[in-house]
């Protein structure tokens, strides 16, 4: 008591007191409490060891309730183990580390922890519905381009430890795991990643409660490619379209019915080969100008194909979004024809998961893709034009002021985009020389170098 009468300001220690602010306790009291806490945390291994301590069952319940209510609890792993309580896995695109720093969460972990229930891939088309794309939040251009392909994979991966290779094959995309994970990282970890992630969670919850009345997996296996639709009904459809039964008409109408039945992307062939150029434009015009009689007859043919395989499902289905309430309607719209192909700009739509322009097929098409707004492709074409005549990778790297490994990666990118090598070498690390394809690409890029620099915001290196 005599000691307490002579307390000064130095004998008090500020300690946090929850929401009420800061409380002052005496130094002896603080040291006693600290010693008791350290003793318990270092000796007790579970709640059974706390029977004779001040950490009673009622206090344990109170602490656990507080940790559940707190968004960013400061409890250590040791305290959680002692309380026999486990923190729920974090959700969202960002999380806090042990020091409280915000870190971007990897897409695989974010999708796995997004929910406790998963939906089967049978409820998802290979190319996400047009309504989902139209009502999605604002996204970077690179994410918008890939959303039709990455959204089904992301929705199927939510709530489970997904095998991305199997998911890719399930939706007909011949990509490896690294390519798919790279694309999902773009989807989840970007400037608007939180909004996109929340939007996909909302759609996932809607599909859990109101699944589509279509088994897309069964249809993908019955009709893996447009040619599997068959040619038995093409004469009837050509008569309805008042058109000649040509190979071009057969190709378009088979692709149309295949897209109507399976929900697949009409410009991605089986094995994820990209369809661009005049064929893509011709198909879009064919769908947009299709006569009503041909739409009805195509729907009847699609329904007959389903009945042939004893499938009593609607021909096509699209979920409906209420912009007024910001929610998905309980019932979607069943259709027997397609309003459009689901694409608004073919030239700017690149479906590669790792490349900006995928397999363009020829130099002219690749340069057109770059000029249409593909910044990565335009940048690499600018660098290729500056260094194409250099005989060695080290010489090219010195010209641009970058590493030679970067030169090798960009050359591999261009070769993969064109489907053939652009340089030939007599030895693995020997001098390089342009191939005929590389020469054609160099001439085309050089003729359009000013536009390419404008698209890529590229400044040429200064001459010494």
XYZ file of C-alpha atoms in Angstrom:
464
model
C 0.000 0.000 0.000
C 2.854 2.365 0.820
C 4.263 1.735 -2.654
C 0.952 2.583 -4.321
C 0.775 5.938 -2.469
C 4.082 7.011 -4.006
C 3.343 6.114 -7.668
C 4.571 8.538 -10.305
C 3.856 8.910 -14.045
C 6.867 6.733 -14.885
C 5.309 3.799 -13.000
C 2.416 3.509 -15.492
C 2.437 1.771 -18.853
C -0.040 2.443 -21.684
C -1.799 -0.715 -22.860
C -4.461 -1.088 -25.579
C -7.985 -1.596 -24.323
C -9.971 -2.634 -27.413
C -12.381 -0.072 -28.819
C -12.368 2.112 -25.666
C -8.884 3.402 -26.352
C -5.829 3.214 -24.084
C -5.741 2.213 -20.427
C -2.981 2.810 -17.888
C -1.804 0.038 -15.578
C 1.084 0.068 -13.173
C 4.412 -1.383 -14.187
C 4.288 -4.230 -11.588
C 0.797 -5.231 -12.782
C 1.885 -5.173 -16.424
C 4.962 -7.289 -15.702
C 2.944 -9.824 -13.714
C 0.363 -10.148 -16.503
C 3.067 -10.369 -19.165
C 4.914 -13.071 -17.232
C 1.710 -15.073 -16.767
C 0.865 -14.820 -20.467
C 4.344 -15.900 -21.558
C 4.226 -18.796 -19.096
C 0.907 -20.028 -20.478
C 1.845 -19.609 -24.139
C 5.131 -21.474 -23.713
C 3.926 -24.324 -21.507
C 0.306 -25.038 -22.473
C -0.283 -26.937 -25.709
C -4.095 -27.024 -25.758
C -7.186 -25.825 -23.895
C -6.979 -28.807 -21.494
C -3.802 -27.356 -19.969
C -5.581 -24.137 -18.992
C -7.928 -25.570 -16.343
C -6.087 -24.079 -13.355
C -5.047 -20.793 -14.969
C -6.690 -17.408 -15.305
C -7.527 -18.240 -18.947
C -10.849 -19.879 -18.058
C -13.295 -21.399 -20.574
C -15.471 -18.295 -20.406
C -12.473 -16.072 -21.210
C -11.499 -18.386 -24.088
C -15.016 -18.056 -25.530
C -14.848 -14.288 -25.187
C -11.459 -14.083 -26.934
C -12.553 -16.359 -29.788
C -15.731 -14.319 -30.321
C -13.632 -11.165 -30.476
C -11.273 -12.719 -33.029
C -14.217 -13.799 -35.208
C -15.698 -10.292 -35.199
C -12.394 -8.567 -35.955
C -11.538 -8.204 -39.631
C -7.776 -8.100 -39.055
C -7.089 -9.997 -35.806
C -3.639 -9.633 -34.314
C -3.588 -13.084 -32.651
C -0.468 -15.160 -33.175
C -0.409 -18.715 -34.423
C 0.529 -19.904 -30.924
C -2.523 -18.247 -29.367
C -4.810 -19.704 -32.040
C -3.439 -23.180 -31.361
C -3.856 -22.647 -27.631
C -7.478 -21.582 -28.030
C -8.179 -24.563 -30.348
C -9.425 -22.039 -32.915
C -8.379 -21.746 -36.518
C -8.627 -18.574 -38.520
C -10.829 -19.047 -41.634
C -8.923 -18.920 -44.934
C -8.723 -15.433 -46.451
C -10.848 -14.602 -49.481
C -10.559 -11.907 -52.087
C -7.711 -10.736 -54.251
C -5.535 -9.292 -51.458
C -4.673 -10.337 -47.922
C -2.475 -9.219 -45.036
C 0.721 -11.002 -44.088
C 2.011 -11.569 -40.539
C 3.320 -8.003 -40.388
C 0.074 -6.455 -41.575
C 1.328 -5.643 -45.079
C -1.129 -5.960 -47.962
C -0.135 -8.574 -50.501
C -1.781 -9.652 -53.756
C -3.155 -13.146 -53.339
C -2.326 -15.758 -55.971
C -5.275 -16.486 -58.225
C -5.330 -20.213 -57.434
C -5.587 -19.565 -53.689
C -8.108 -16.753 -54.120
C -10.385 -18.930 -56.260
C -10.047 -21.972 -54.001
C -10.937 -19.971 -50.884
C -13.675 -17.917 -52.558
C -16.435 -20.275 -51.423
C -16.989 -23.627 -49.742
C -19.177 -25.035 -52.526
C -18.097 -25.750 -56.076
C -20.136 -25.985 -59.261
C -19.600 -28.647 -61.870
C -18.229 -27.797 -65.291
C -21.340 -29.342 -66.839
C -23.193 -26.105 -65.944
C -20.720 -23.879 -67.798
C -20.244 -23.277 -71.523
C -16.743 -23.210 -72.962
C -17.242 -19.532 -73.835
C -18.992 -17.516 -71.123
C -22.428 -16.117 -71.927
C -22.653 -12.762 -73.666
C -24.768 -11.372 -70.783
C -21.895 -12.061 -68.366
C -19.463 -10.112 -70.543
C -21.843 -7.213 -71.130
C -22.560 -6.687 -67.415
C -19.015 -7.252 -66.128
C -17.309 -4.381 -64.277
C -14.658 -2.260 -65.926
C -11.515 -4.265 -66.613
C -8.151 -3.677 -68.280
C -8.148 -4.439 -71.985
C -5.943 -7.505 -71.613
C -8.425 -8.988 -69.104
C -11.458 -8.119 -71.230
C -9.965 -9.971 -74.207
C -9.486 -13.161 -72.214
C -12.679 -13.030 -70.107
C -14.710 -15.310 -72.454
C -12.126 -18.077 -71.914
C -10.940 -17.472 -68.356
C -14.349 -16.877 -66.736
C -15.591 -20.510 -67.136
C -12.285 -21.865 -65.808
C -12.360 -19.432 -62.861
C -15.982 -20.290 -62.009
C -15.247 -24.031 -62.158
C -12.148 -23.559 -59.948
C -13.962 -21.685 -57.155
C -14.339 -23.723 -53.987
C -12.005 -26.559 -54.996
C -8.350 -27.353 -55.624
C -8.646 -27.440 -59.369
C -6.515 -29.282 -61.886
C -6.192 -26.523 -64.470
C -4.914 -28.872 -67.134
C -8.070 -30.991 -66.883
C -10.280 -27.904 -66.768
C -8.647 -26.587 -69.932
C -9.257 -29.888 -71.722
C -12.812 -29.964 -70.359
C -13.564 -26.702 -72.167
C -11.639 -27.708 -75.293
C -8.571 -25.486 -74.804
C -5.241 -27.164 -75.457
C -3.203 -25.022 -73.032
C -0.769 -26.154 -70.345
C -1.069 -25.342 -66.640
C 1.341 -22.401 -66.705
C -0.574 -20.644 -69.473
C -3.906 -21.047 -67.676
C -2.524 -19.883 -64.317
C -0.929 -16.898 -66.043
C -4.281 -15.914 -67.545
C -6.115 -16.373 -64.226
C -3.562 -14.162 -62.500
C -4.399 -11.440 -65.020
C -8.087 -11.955 -64.239
C -7.767 -11.756 -60.440
C -4.715 -9.542 -59.900
C -5.206 -6.302 -61.806
C -6.265 -2.708 -61.221
C -9.925 -3.759 -60.886
C -9.293 -7.270 -59.584
C -11.450 -6.910 -56.472
C -14.507 -5.823 -58.497
C -14.011 -8.623 -61.036
C -13.517 -11.188 -58.281
C -16.684 -10.071 -56.451
C -18.631 -10.147 -59.716
C -17.550 -13.732 -60.417
C -18.415 -14.747 -56.833
C -21.908 -13.307 -57.276
C -22.337 -15.206 -60.557
C -21.005 -18.384 -58.909
C -23.565 -18.106 -56.099
C -26.342 -17.562 -58.670
C -25.327 -20.648 -60.678
C -25.298 -22.707 -57.471
C -28.878 -21.774 -56.639
C -30.187 -21.559 -60.230
C -28.133 -23.904 -62.446
C -28.712 -23.744 -66.214
C -31.073 -26.432 -67.584
C -28.352 -27.622 -69.975
C -25.621 -30.233 -69.571
C -22.873 -28.469 -71.513
C -20.333 -31.223 -70.825
C -22.458 -33.848 -72.560
C -22.957 -31.590 -75.570
C -19.229 -30.811 -75.813
C -18.481 -34.537 -75.934
C -21.195 -35.315 -78.478
C -20.268 -32.365 -80.733
C -16.552 -31.664 -80.145
C -16.167 -29.768 -83.442
C -18.455 -28.036 -85.972
C -17.902 -30.850 -88.472
C -19.574 -33.270 -86.046
C -22.924 -31.560 -86.673
C -23.138 -33.460 -89.971
C -24.319 -32.510 -93.459
C -27.707 -34.257 -93.584
C -29.748 -31.093 -93.047
C -27.668 -28.603 -95.014
C -29.807 -28.859 -98.190
C -32.937 -27.949 -96.215
C -31.143 -25.034 -94.571
C -29.727 -23.789 -97.863
C -33.264 -23.777 -99.298
C -34.487 -21.774 -96.278
C -31.649 -19.265 -96.778
C -32.319 -19.071 -100.526
C -28.627 -19.805 -101.049
C -26.552 -22.295 -103.015
C -25.288 -25.354 -101.158
C -21.614 -24.415 -101.330
C -18.722 -25.432 -99.105
C -18.700 -21.899 -97.616
C -22.381 -22.113 -96.666
C -21.929 -25.599 -95.198
C -18.952 -24.392 -93.130
C -20.906 -21.417 -91.734
C -24.152 -23.217 -90.928
C -22.338 -26.102 -89.232
C -20.394 -23.650 -87.080
C -23.596 -21.739 -86.268
C -25.494 -24.839 -85.058
C -22.410 -26.019 -83.150
C -22.179 -22.677 -81.342
C -25.934 -22.747 -80.677
C -25.776 -26.211 -79.088
C -22.496 -26.164 -77.161
C -22.053 -22.491 -76.247
C -18.472 -22.675 -77.526
C -16.577 -19.770 -79.035
C -17.135 -19.872 -82.809
C -13.702 -18.423 -83.572
C -11.721 -20.984 -81.564
C -11.415 -24.301 -83.337
C -10.918 -27.591 -81.535
C -7.513 -27.562 -79.862
C -7.682 -23.785 -79.282
C -6.490 -22.756 -82.732
C -7.392 -19.144 -83.373
C -9.622 -18.193 -86.311
C -9.006 -14.702 -87.675
C -9.160 -12.884 -90.964
C -11.783 -12.967 -93.751
C -13.376 -16.204 -92.503
C -14.155 -14.663 -89.102
C -15.641 -11.511 -90.647
C -17.662 -13.558 -93.101
C -19.101 -15.717 -90.332
C -20.106 -12.686 -88.252
C -21.887 -11.124 -91.243
C -23.612 -14.462 -91.904
C -25.049 -14.563 -88.365
C -26.059 -10.893 -88.205
C -27.868 -10.995 -91.589
C -29.440 -14.430 -91.170
C -33.074 -14.519 -92.385
C -35.774 -15.344 -89.830
C -36.763 -18.477 -91.762
C -33.197 -19.789 -91.593
C -33.044 -19.037 -87.847
C -36.200 -21.105 -87.273
C -35.010 -23.991 -89.431
C -31.587 -23.997 -87.722
C -33.287 -24.153 -84.324
C -35.380 -27.091 -85.520
C -32.286 -28.916 -86.773
C -30.522 -28.306 -83.448
C -33.558 -29.645 -81.579
C -33.638 -32.766 -83.782
C -29.963 -33.417 -83.064
C -30.675 -33.223 -79.331
C -33.674 -35.567 -79.588
C -31.571 -37.979 -81.642
C -29.330 -38.352 -78.591
C -32.380 -38.402 -76.260
C -31.655 -34.986 -74.768
C -34.826 -33.154 -73.747
C -33.216 -29.802 -72.994
C -33.762 -26.330 -74.445
C -31.612 -25.566 -77.469
C -29.824 -22.590 -75.902
C -29.892 -20.717 -72.607
C -28.718 -17.311 -71.412
C -28.856 -16.028 -67.790
C -30.509 -12.640 -67.343
C -29.035 -9.773 -65.316
C -31.143 -7.056 -63.667
C -29.234 -3.786 -64.012
C -31.768 -2.053 -61.753
C -31.116 -4.306 -58.753
C -27.624 -5.473 -59.708
C -28.552 -9.165 -59.370
C -29.113 -12.162 -61.607
C -32.688 -13.215 -62.322
C -33.913 -16.585 -61.089
C -34.852 -17.679 -64.596
C -32.834 -17.104 -67.733
C -33.935 -16.886 -71.360
C -34.291 -20.006 -73.486
C -33.582 -19.395 -77.160
C -33.656 -21.291 -80.430
C -31.324 -18.993 -82.363
C -28.295 -16.738 -81.803
C -28.662 -12.960 -81.833
C -24.966 -12.504 -82.670
C -21.676 -14.373 -82.393
C -20.800 -12.802 -79.042
C -17.994 -10.657 -80.393
C -17.955 -6.906 -80.903
C -14.486 -6.388 -82.395
C -12.795 -9.285 -84.113
C -9.538 -7.539 -84.912
C -8.821 -6.544 -81.318
C -9.941 -9.879 -79.895
C -6.966 -12.099 -79.234
C -7.653 -15.407 -77.528
C -4.141 -16.482 -76.629
C -3.494 -17.021 -72.946
C 0.188 -16.135 -72.995
C 0.757 -14.297 -76.248
C -0.837 -11.034 -77.262
C -1.735 -12.373 -80.693
C -1.513 -16.191 -80.441
C -1.035 -18.030 -83.720
C -1.588 -15.337 -86.311
C -0.477 -17.699 -89.071
C 1.277 -15.253 -91.410
C 3.300 -12.016 -91.072
C 0.613 -9.796 -92.616
C -2.046 -10.970 -90.162
C 0.328 -10.547 -87.230
C 1.219 -6.976 -88.187
C -2.483 -6.159 -88.575
C -3.137 -7.511 -85.079
C -0.375 -5.321 -83.686
C -1.661 -2.247 -85.508
C -5.194 -2.838 -84.166
C -4.048 -2.118 -80.624
C -2.004 -5.098 -79.365
C 0.605 -3.109 -77.436
C 2.819 -6.100 -76.551
C 2.924 -7.338 -80.137
C 3.584 -3.826 -81.442
C 6.414 -3.290 -78.956
C 8.121 -6.518 -79.902
C 7.749 -5.796 -83.587
C 9.420 -2.420 -83.038
C 12.314 -4.089 -81.252
C 12.502 -6.777 -83.919
C 12.749 -4.104 -86.638
C 15.601 -2.387 -84.786
C 17.621 -5.585 -84.334
C 16.621 -7.918 -87.195
C 19.845 -7.293 -89.114
C 22.101 -7.934 -86.097
C 23.989 -11.200 -86.473
C 24.258 -11.953 -82.749
C 21.861 -11.774 -79.806
C 24.436 -9.880 -77.769
C 24.723 -7.262 -80.527
C 20.946 -6.886 -80.650
C 20.785 -6.591 -76.851
C 23.454 -3.893 -76.854
C 21.524 -1.955 -79.503
C 18.373 -1.848 -77.317
C 20.107 -1.745 -73.949
C 18.446 -4.923 -72.660
C 19.646 -8.432 -71.835
C 20.296 -11.018 -74.518
C 17.893 -13.430 -72.786
C 15.121 -10.916 -73.405
C 16.028 -10.882 -77.103
C 15.811 -14.694 -77.195
C 12.379 -14.682 -75.486
C 10.976 -12.099 -77.879
C 12.253 -14.007 -80.910
C 10.612 -17.159 -79.535
C 7.378 -15.178 -79.063
C 7.378 -14.025 -82.680
C 8.214 -17.509 -83.966
C 5.393 -19.077 -81.959
C 2.945 -16.425 -83.133
C 3.780 -17.135 -86.780
C 4.086 -20.887 -86.384
C 7.574 -20.950 -87.940
C 11.093 -19.761 -87.163
C 12.099 -16.209 -88.089
C 15.854 -16.808 -87.655
C 18.032 -19.690 -88.767
C 21.370 -20.670 -87.160
C 24.025 -23.130 -88.228
C 24.930 -23.750 -84.580
C 22.758 -23.421 -81.443
C 24.531 -20.256 -80.267
C 25.927 -19.213 -83.604
C 25.213 -16.242 -85.827
C 21.615 -15.820 -86.870
C 20.085 -15.030 -90.243
C 16.544 -14.094 -91.224
C 14.396 -16.814 -92.758
C 11.986 -15.979 -95.627
C 9.190 -15.595 -93.048
C 11.413 -13.374 -90.919
C 12.303 -11.241 -93.943
C 8.627 -10.798 -94.853
C 7.829 -9.829 -91.253
C 10.735 -7.356 -91.207
C 9.644 -5.674 -94.434
C 6.013 -5.361 -93.297
C 6.946 -4.059 -89.858
C 9.425 -1.593 -91.301
C 6.783 -0.231 -93.693
C 4.439 0.398 -90.736
C 7.054 1.318 -88.127
C 5.615 4.764 -87.353
C 2.152 3.353 -86.579
C 3.653 0.498 -84.565
C 5.653 2.949 -82.455
C 2.517 4.963 -81.852
C 0.566 1.882 -80.701
C 3.400 0.673 -78.455
C 4.404 4.162 -77.210
C 7.932 3.175 -78.197
C 10.899 5.497 -78.564
C 13.740 4.164 -80.748
C 17.185 3.947 -79.135
C 19.414 6.973 -79.602
C 22.335 6.500 -81.982
C 25.766 6.924 -80.435
